[in-house]
Coordinates of C-alpha atoms in Angstrom, one line a residue:
X1 CA 50.1 202.2 -166.8
X2 CA 48.8 204.8 -164.4
X3 CA 48.8 202.4 -161.5
X4 CA 52.5 201.5 -162.0
X5 CA 53.6 205.2 -162.2
X6 CA 54.1 205.9 -158.5
X7 CA 56.5 203.0 -157.7
X8 CA 58.6 204.0 -160.7
X9 CA 58.8 207.6 -159.6
X10 CA 60.0 206.6 -156.1
X11 CA 63.7 206.2 -155.2
X12 CA 64.7 202.5 -155.4
X13 CA 65.0 202.1 -151.6
X14 CA 61.4 203.5 -151.2
X15 CA 59.6 201.7 -154.0
X16 CA 56.5 199.8 -153.0
X17 CA 54.8 196.9 -154.6
X18 CA 51.9 197.3 -157.0
X19 CA 49.6 195.5 -154.5
X20 CA 50.5 197.9 -151.7
X21 CA 49.9 200.9 -154.0
X22 CA 46.4 199.6 -155.0
X23 CA 45.5 199.1 -151.3
X24 CA 46.6 202.6 -150.4
X25 CA 44.5 203.9 -153.3
X26 CA 41.4 202.1 -152.1
X27 CA 41.9 203.4 -148.6
X28 CA 42.8 207.0 -149.2
X29 CA 41.8 207.9 -152.8
X30 CA 38.3 206.4 -153.2
X31 CA 36.6 209.8 -153.4
X32 CA 39.0 211.0 -156.1
X33 CA 38.8 207.7 -158.1
X34 CA 35.1 208.2 -158.2
X35 CA 35.8 211.6 -159.9
X36 CA 37.6 209.9 -162.8
X37 CA 36.0 208.5 -166.0
X38 CA 37.8 205.7 -167.8
X39 CA 38.2 206.6 -171.5
X40 CA 39.3 204.0 -174.1
X41 CA 41.9 205.1 -176.7
X42 CA 43.1 203.1 -179.7
X43 CA 46.7 202.2 -179.8
X44 CA 49.1 201.8 -182.8
X45 CA 49.1 198.0 -182.4
X46 CA 45.3 197.8 -182.8
X47 CA 44.5 197.3 -179.1
X48 CA 42.9 199.6 -176.6
X49 CA 44.3 201.6 -173.7
X50 CA 42.1 202.9 -171.0
X51 CA 43.1 206.2 -169.3
X52 CA 41.3 208.1 -166.6
X53 CA 40.1 211.7 -167.3
X54 CA 38.4 213.7 -164.5
X55 CA 34.7 214.2 -164.4
X56 CA 34.5 218.0 -164.0
X57 CA 31.2 218.2 -162.1
X58 CA 32.3 215.7 -159.4
X59 CA 35.8 217.3 -159.2
X60 CA 34.3 220.7 -158.6
X61 CA 32.0 219.3 -155.9
X62 CA 35.0 217.8 -154.1
X63 CA 37.2 221.0 -154.4
X64 CA 34.3 223.2 -153.1
X65 CA 33.6 220.9 -150.2
X66 CA 37.2 220.7 -149.1
X67 CA 38.3 224.3 -149.7
X68 CA 36.3 227.4 -148.7
X69 CA 39.0 229.5 -150.5
X70 CA 38.4 227.7 -153.8
X71 CA 34.7 228.0 -153.5
X72 CA 35.0 231.7 -152.8
X73 CA 37.3 232.3 -155.9
X74 CA 35.0 230.3 -158.1
X75 CA 32.0 232.3 -156.9
X76 CA 33.9 235.5 -157.4
X77 CA 35.0 234.5 -160.9
X78 CA 31.4 233.6 -161.9
X79 CA 30.2 237.1 -160.8
X80 CA 32.2 238.7 -163.7
X81 CA 29.8 237.7 -166.4
X82 CA 28.0 234.6 -165.1
X83 CA 30.0 232.3 -167.4
X84 CA 33.7 231.2 -167.1
X85 CA 36.2 230.8 -170.0
X86 CA 38.1 227.5 -169.8
X87 CA 41.9 227.6 -169.8
X88 CA 43.7 224.3 -170.5
X89 CA 47.4 223.5 -170.0
X90 CA 49.6 220.5 -170.6
X91 CA 53.3 219.9 -170.2
X92 CA 55.8 217.1 -169.7
X93 CA 57.1 216.4 -166.2
X94 CA 60.1 214.2 -165.3
X95 CA 60.5 212.6 -161.9
X96 CA 64.0 212.7 -160.5
X97 CA 66.8 213.8 -162.9
X98 CA 65.1 216.1 -165.5
X99 CA 67.9 215.4 -168.0
X100 CA 67.2 211.6 -167.8
X101 CA 66.2 210.0 -171.1
X102 CA 64.2 207.3 -169.3
X103 CA 60.7 207.7 -170.6
X104 CA 59.2 205.6 -167.8
X105 CA 59.8 208.6 -165.5
X106 CA 58.2 211.1 -167.8
X107 CA 54.6 212.0 -167.8
X108 CA 52.3 214.5 -169.6
X109 CA 50.2 216.4 -167.1
X110 CA 46.9 218.1 -168.1
X111 CA 45.4 220.9 -166.0
X112 CA 42.4 223.2 -166.3
X113 CA 41.4 226.6 -164.8
X114 CA 39.5 229.7 -166.0
X115 CA 40.5 233.1 -167.4
X116 CA 38.1 235.0 -165.0
X117 CA 40.2 233.7 -162.1
X118 CA 43.3 235.3 -163.6
X119 CA 44.5 237.0 -160.4
X120 CA 44.8 233.5 -158.7
X121 CA 46.4 231.6 -161.6
X122 CA 49.8 231.9 -160.1
X123 CA 48.6 229.7 -157.3
X124 CA 48.9 226.0 -158.2
X125 CA 45.8 225.2 -156.2
X126 CA 43.7 227.1 -158.7
X127 CA 44.6 224.5 -161.4
X128 CA 42.5 221.3 -161.5
X129 CA 44.5 218.2 -162.5
X130 CA 42.4 216.6 -165.1
X131 CA 44.7 213.8 -166.6
X132 CA 48.2 212.3 -166.2
X133 CA 49.6 210.0 -168.9
X134 CA 53.1 208.5 -169.0
X135 CA 55.1 209.6 -172.1
X136 CA 55.7 206.0 -173.1
X137 CA 52.0 205.4 -173.1
X138 CA 51.3 208.5 -175.1
X139 CA 53.6 207.3 -177.8
X140 CA 51.6 204.2 -178.3
X141 CA 48.2 206.0 -178.7
X142 CA 46.8 206.8 -182.1
X143 CA 46.8 210.6 -182.1
X144 CA 49.1 210.8 -179.0
X145 CA 48.7 213.9 -176.9
X146 CA 46.3 215.5 -179.4
X147 CA 43.9 212.5 -179.0
X148 CA 43.9 213.0 -175.2
X149 CA 43.2 216.7 -175.5
X150 CA 40.4 216.0 -177.9
X151 CA 38.7 213.7 -175.4
X152 CA 39.2 216.4 -172.6
X153 CA 37.5 219.0 -174.8
X154 CA 34.7 216.5 -175.6
X155 CA 34.0 215.9 -171.9
X156 CA 35.0 219.1 -170.0
X157 CA 34.2 221.8 -172.6
X158 CA 30.7 220.8 -173.6
X159 CA 27.2 222.1 -174.0
X160 CA 26.3 220.5 -170.6
X161 CA 28.5 223.1 -168.9
X162 CA 27.6 225.9 -171.2
X163 CA 24.0 225.4 -170.2
X164 CA 25.0 225.2 -166.6
X165 CA 25.1 222.7 -163.8
X166 CA 24.3 223.2 -160.1
X167 CA 27.1 222.1 -157.8
X168 CA 26.4 220.5 -154.4
X169 CA 27.4 223.7 -152.6
X170 CA 24.7 225.6 -154.5
X171 CA 26.9 227.4 -157.1
X172 CA 25.4 227.6 -160.6
X173 CA 28.4 226.7 -162.7
X174 CA 28.5 227.8 -166.3
X175 CA 31.4 228.0 -168.7
X176 CA 31.9 228.8 -172.4
X177 CA 32.3 226.2 -175.1
X178 CA 35.5 228.0 -176.3
X179 CA 38.7 227.3 -174.4
X180 CA 42.2 228.9 -174.4
X181 CA 45.3 226.8 -174.5
X182 CA 48.4 227.9 -172.5
X183 CA 51.5 226.0 -173.5
X184 CA 55.1 225.9 -174.5
X185 CA 56.1 225.3 -178.1
X186 CA 56.5 221.5 -177.7
X187 CA 53.0 221.1 -176.2
X188 CA 51.5 223.2 -179.0
X189 CA 53.3 221.0 -181.5
X190 CA 51.9 217.8 -179.9
X191 CA 48.3 219.0 -179.4
X192 CA 48.0 220.7 -182.8
X193 CA 49.9 218.0 -184.8
X194 CA 52.4 220.4 -186.3
X195 CA 55.9 219.5 -187.5
X196 CA 57.4 222.2 -185.1
X197 CA 60.8 223.8 -185.5
X198 CA 62.0 221.0 -187.8
X199 CA 59.3 221.8 -190.4
X200 CA 59.5 224.2 -193.3
X201 CA 56.5 226.0 -191.7
X202 CA 57.4 226.1 -188.0
X203 CA 54.4 228.2 -186.8
X204 CA 50.8 227.3 -187.2
X205 CA 49.7 230.9 -186.5
X206 CA 51.7 232.5 -189.4
X207 CA 50.9 231.9 -193.1
X208 CA 54.2 233.3 -194.5
X209 CA 56.8 232.2 -191.9
X210 CA 59.5 229.8 -192.9
X211 CA 62.3 228.1 -191.0
X212 CA 65.8 229.6 -191.0
X213 CA 67.9 229.1 -194.1
X214 CA 65.0 227.8 -196.1
X215 CA 66.4 229.2 -199.3
X216 CA 62.9 230.4 -200.4
X217 CA 62.9 234.0 -199.1
X218 CA 65.4 235.1 -201.8
X219 CA 62.9 234.0 -204.5
X220 CA 59.7 235.4 -203.0
X221 CA 59.6 238.5 -200.7
X222 CA 56.1 237.4 -199.4
X223 CA 57.9 234.9 -197.1
X224 CA 60.0 235.8 -194.0
X225 CA 62.2 233.5 -192.0
X226 CA 62.1 232.7 -188.3
X227 CA 64.8 235.3 -187.4
X228 CA 62.8 238.2 -188.9
X229 CA 61.7 241.0 -186.6
X230 CA 58.6 242.0 -188.7
X231 CA 56.6 241.1 -191.8
X232 CA 54.6 238.2 -190.3
X233 CA 51.1 237.6 -191.7
X234 CA 48.7 235.7 -189.4
X235 CA 46.6 232.8 -190.5
X236 CA 42.9 232.6 -189.7
X237 CA 41.4 229.6 -188.0
X238 CA 39.4 228.9 -191.2
X239 CA 42.5 228.9 -193.3
X240 CA 44.1 226.3 -191.0
X241 CA 40.9 224.2 -191.0
X242 CA 40.6 224.3 -194.8
X243 CA 44.1 222.9 -195.1
X244 CA 43.3 220.1 -192.7
X245 CA 40.1 219.3 -194.6
X246 CA 42.0 219.2 -197.9
X247 CA 44.4 216.6 -196.3
X248 CA 41.5 214.3 -195.8
X249 CA 40.8 214.2 -199.5
X250 CA 44.4 213.5 -200.7
X251 CA 44.4 210.5 -203.0
X252 CA 48.1 209.6 -202.9
X253 CA 50.8 209.6 -200.2
X254 CA 52.9 211.9 -202.3
X255 CA 50.1 214.5 -202.4
X256 CA 49.7 214.2 -198.7
X257 CA 53.4 214.5 -198.0
X258 CA 53.5 217.6 -200.1
X259 CA 50.6 219.2 -198.2
X260 CA 52.2 218.3 -194.9
X261 CA 55.5 219.9 -195.9
X262 CA 54.0 223.1 -197.2
X263 CA 51.5 223.5 -194.3
X264 CA 53.7 222.4 -191.4
X265 CA 50.8 220.2 -190.2
X266 CA 51.1 216.4 -189.8
X267 CA 48.0 214.5 -190.9
X268 CA 46.5 212.2 -188.2
X269 CA 42.7 211.5 -188.3
X270 CA 42.6 211.0 -184.5
X271 CA 44.2 214.4 -183.8
X272 CA 42.3 217.6 -182.7
X273 CA 42.6 219.6 -185.9
X274 CA 40.9 216.9 -187.9
X275 CA 37.8 216.8 -185.6
X276 CA 35.4 219.5 -186.9
X277 CA 33.4 219.7 -183.7
X278 CA 36.2 219.7 -181.1
X279 CA 38.7 221.9 -183.0
X280 CA 36.1 224.7 -183.0
X281 CA 36.3 224.7 -179.2
X282 CA 40.0 225.4 -179.1
X283 CA 41.2 226.7 -182.5
X284 CA 44.8 227.9 -183.1
X285 CA 43.8 231.5 -182.4
X286 CA 43.1 230.5 -178.8
X287 CA 46.7 229.5 -178.2
X288 CA 48.5 231.5 -175.5
X289 CA 52.2 231.0 -175.7
X290 CA 54.0 230.3 -172.4
X291 CA 55.6 233.6 -171.3
X292 CA 58.6 231.9 -169.7
X293 CA 59.7 230.1 -172.9
X294 CA 58.5 232.7 -175.4
X295 CA 60.1 235.7 -173.8
X296 CA 62.5 234.8 -171.0
X297 CA 64.2 231.4 -171.4
X298 CA 66.0 231.5 -174.7
X299 CA 63.2 233.6 -176.1
X300 CA 62.6 237.0 -177.5
X301 CA 64.3 238.8 -174.6
X302 CA 67.7 237.3 -175.4
X303 CA 67.4 238.4 -179.0
X304 CA 66.4 241.9 -177.9
X305 CA 69.4 242.1 -175.6
X306 CA 71.8 240.9 -178.3
X307 CA 70.3 243.3 -180.9
X308 CA 70.5 246.2 -178.4
X309 CA 74.2 245.6 -177.6
X310 CA 75.0 245.1 -181.2
X311 CA 73.4 248.5 -182.0
X312 CA 75.2 250.1 -179.1
X313 CA 78.6 248.8 -180.3
X314 CA 77.8 249.9 -183.9
X315 CA 76.5 253.4 -183.2
X316 CA 78.4 254.4 -180.0
X317 CA 81.7 253.6 -178.2
X318 CA 79.9 251.6 -175.6
X319 CA 81.1 248.0 -175.2
X320 CA 80.0 245.1 -173.2
X321 CA 82.8 245.8 -170.7
X322 CA 81.5 249.4 -170.3
X323 CA 78.0 248.0 -169.4
X324 CA 79.5 245.6 -166.9
X325 CA 81.5 248.4 -165.3
X326 CA 78.5 250.7 -165.1
X327 CA 76.4 247.8 -163.5
X328 CA 79.1 247.4 -160.8
X329 CA 79.3 251.1 -160.1
X330 CA 75.5 251.4 -159.8
X331 CA 75.4 248.4 -157.4
X332 CA 72.9 246.7 -159.7
X333 CA 71.0 244.1 -157.8
X334 CA 68.7 241.2 -158.9
X335 CA 65.2 240.6 -157.5
X336 CA 64.9 238.4 -154.4
X337 CA 63.1 235.8 -156.4
X338 CA 66.1 235.4 -158.7
X339 CA 68.0 233.8 -155.8
X340 CA 71.1 235.8 -156.7
X341 CA 73.3 237.4 -154.0
X342 CA 73.9 241.1 -153.9
X343 CA 77.5 240.4 -155.0
X344 CA 76.4 238.3 -158.0
X345 CA 77.3 240.9 -160.6
X346 CA 80.8 241.4 -159.3
X347 CA 81.3 237.6 -158.9
X348 CA 80.2 237.0 -162.5
X349 CA 82.7 239.6 -163.8
X350 CA 85.5 238.1 -161.6
X351 CA 84.9 234.7 -163.1
X352 CA 84.9 236.0 -166.7
X353 CA 88.2 238.0 -166.1

């Protein structure tokens, strides 16, 4: 699957044969291929699928030998307390048209960095690529994305690295056995086997949050719905783990279905939450929600603006048109990174009028 990915991602006129790709890999990527470990996963049809996951020690040796800057940042980060805190990330990427429904051009990419290097995390070169799996392949795996993350934790967040290893450049590399997970909502759903926004319990971190229009809030004030601005009660990791352990003991499908619905967690024995050893390395409390999706893109910020304007119109005579006029008079400009011209505000108003 991985070998066939590159030709598929190329434009039709530039696609190369599988044989040509293999020869190019042998000639140019032998060092990186040696840094990968083939891991066998069970598939839904009962067969096995082998996928490469990076060997962290070998990968760090290569990075440090090829980049003085990376070696310097790694040394600097280790000086903080002598031990790094792993930060894992995964997201789906689409080659070509991002709106395409063709799953052959979609892949789930896994990366790793460390919290102590936080000032450099905006640089893509500070993130180690640790696995890449086509979405069509993920769907065929027992446990899916969660099973891949479980294997990553087993190999890359282990006692071996907690005790420390000496890199070829002389750095004594140590990292914690507890990792953080930076992700958007879809990645959290996939890795932690939750039902997501479609479920009655859309958030694994809240014990009393229900989906919108659930019809239950009217009967019990303990619960709040997704649109509430307060009143959320956080779940502890042990509470989540207890629910998962109870699912293992369900005797009937009806009992399991009821637990899945009330907890918002989908039972899958191959998933991360059902592995007692690996889930302790990256429990739900270590989730860091992606700032872009949580706050900016259709996130909390849009709700704050809507509520603010609603309050303005209710309590004052200020309207949306008033705000637009003030913005024009003040010559309000966007940041350079927004890509907007200085005349964008007036152009926007002209289109609306």
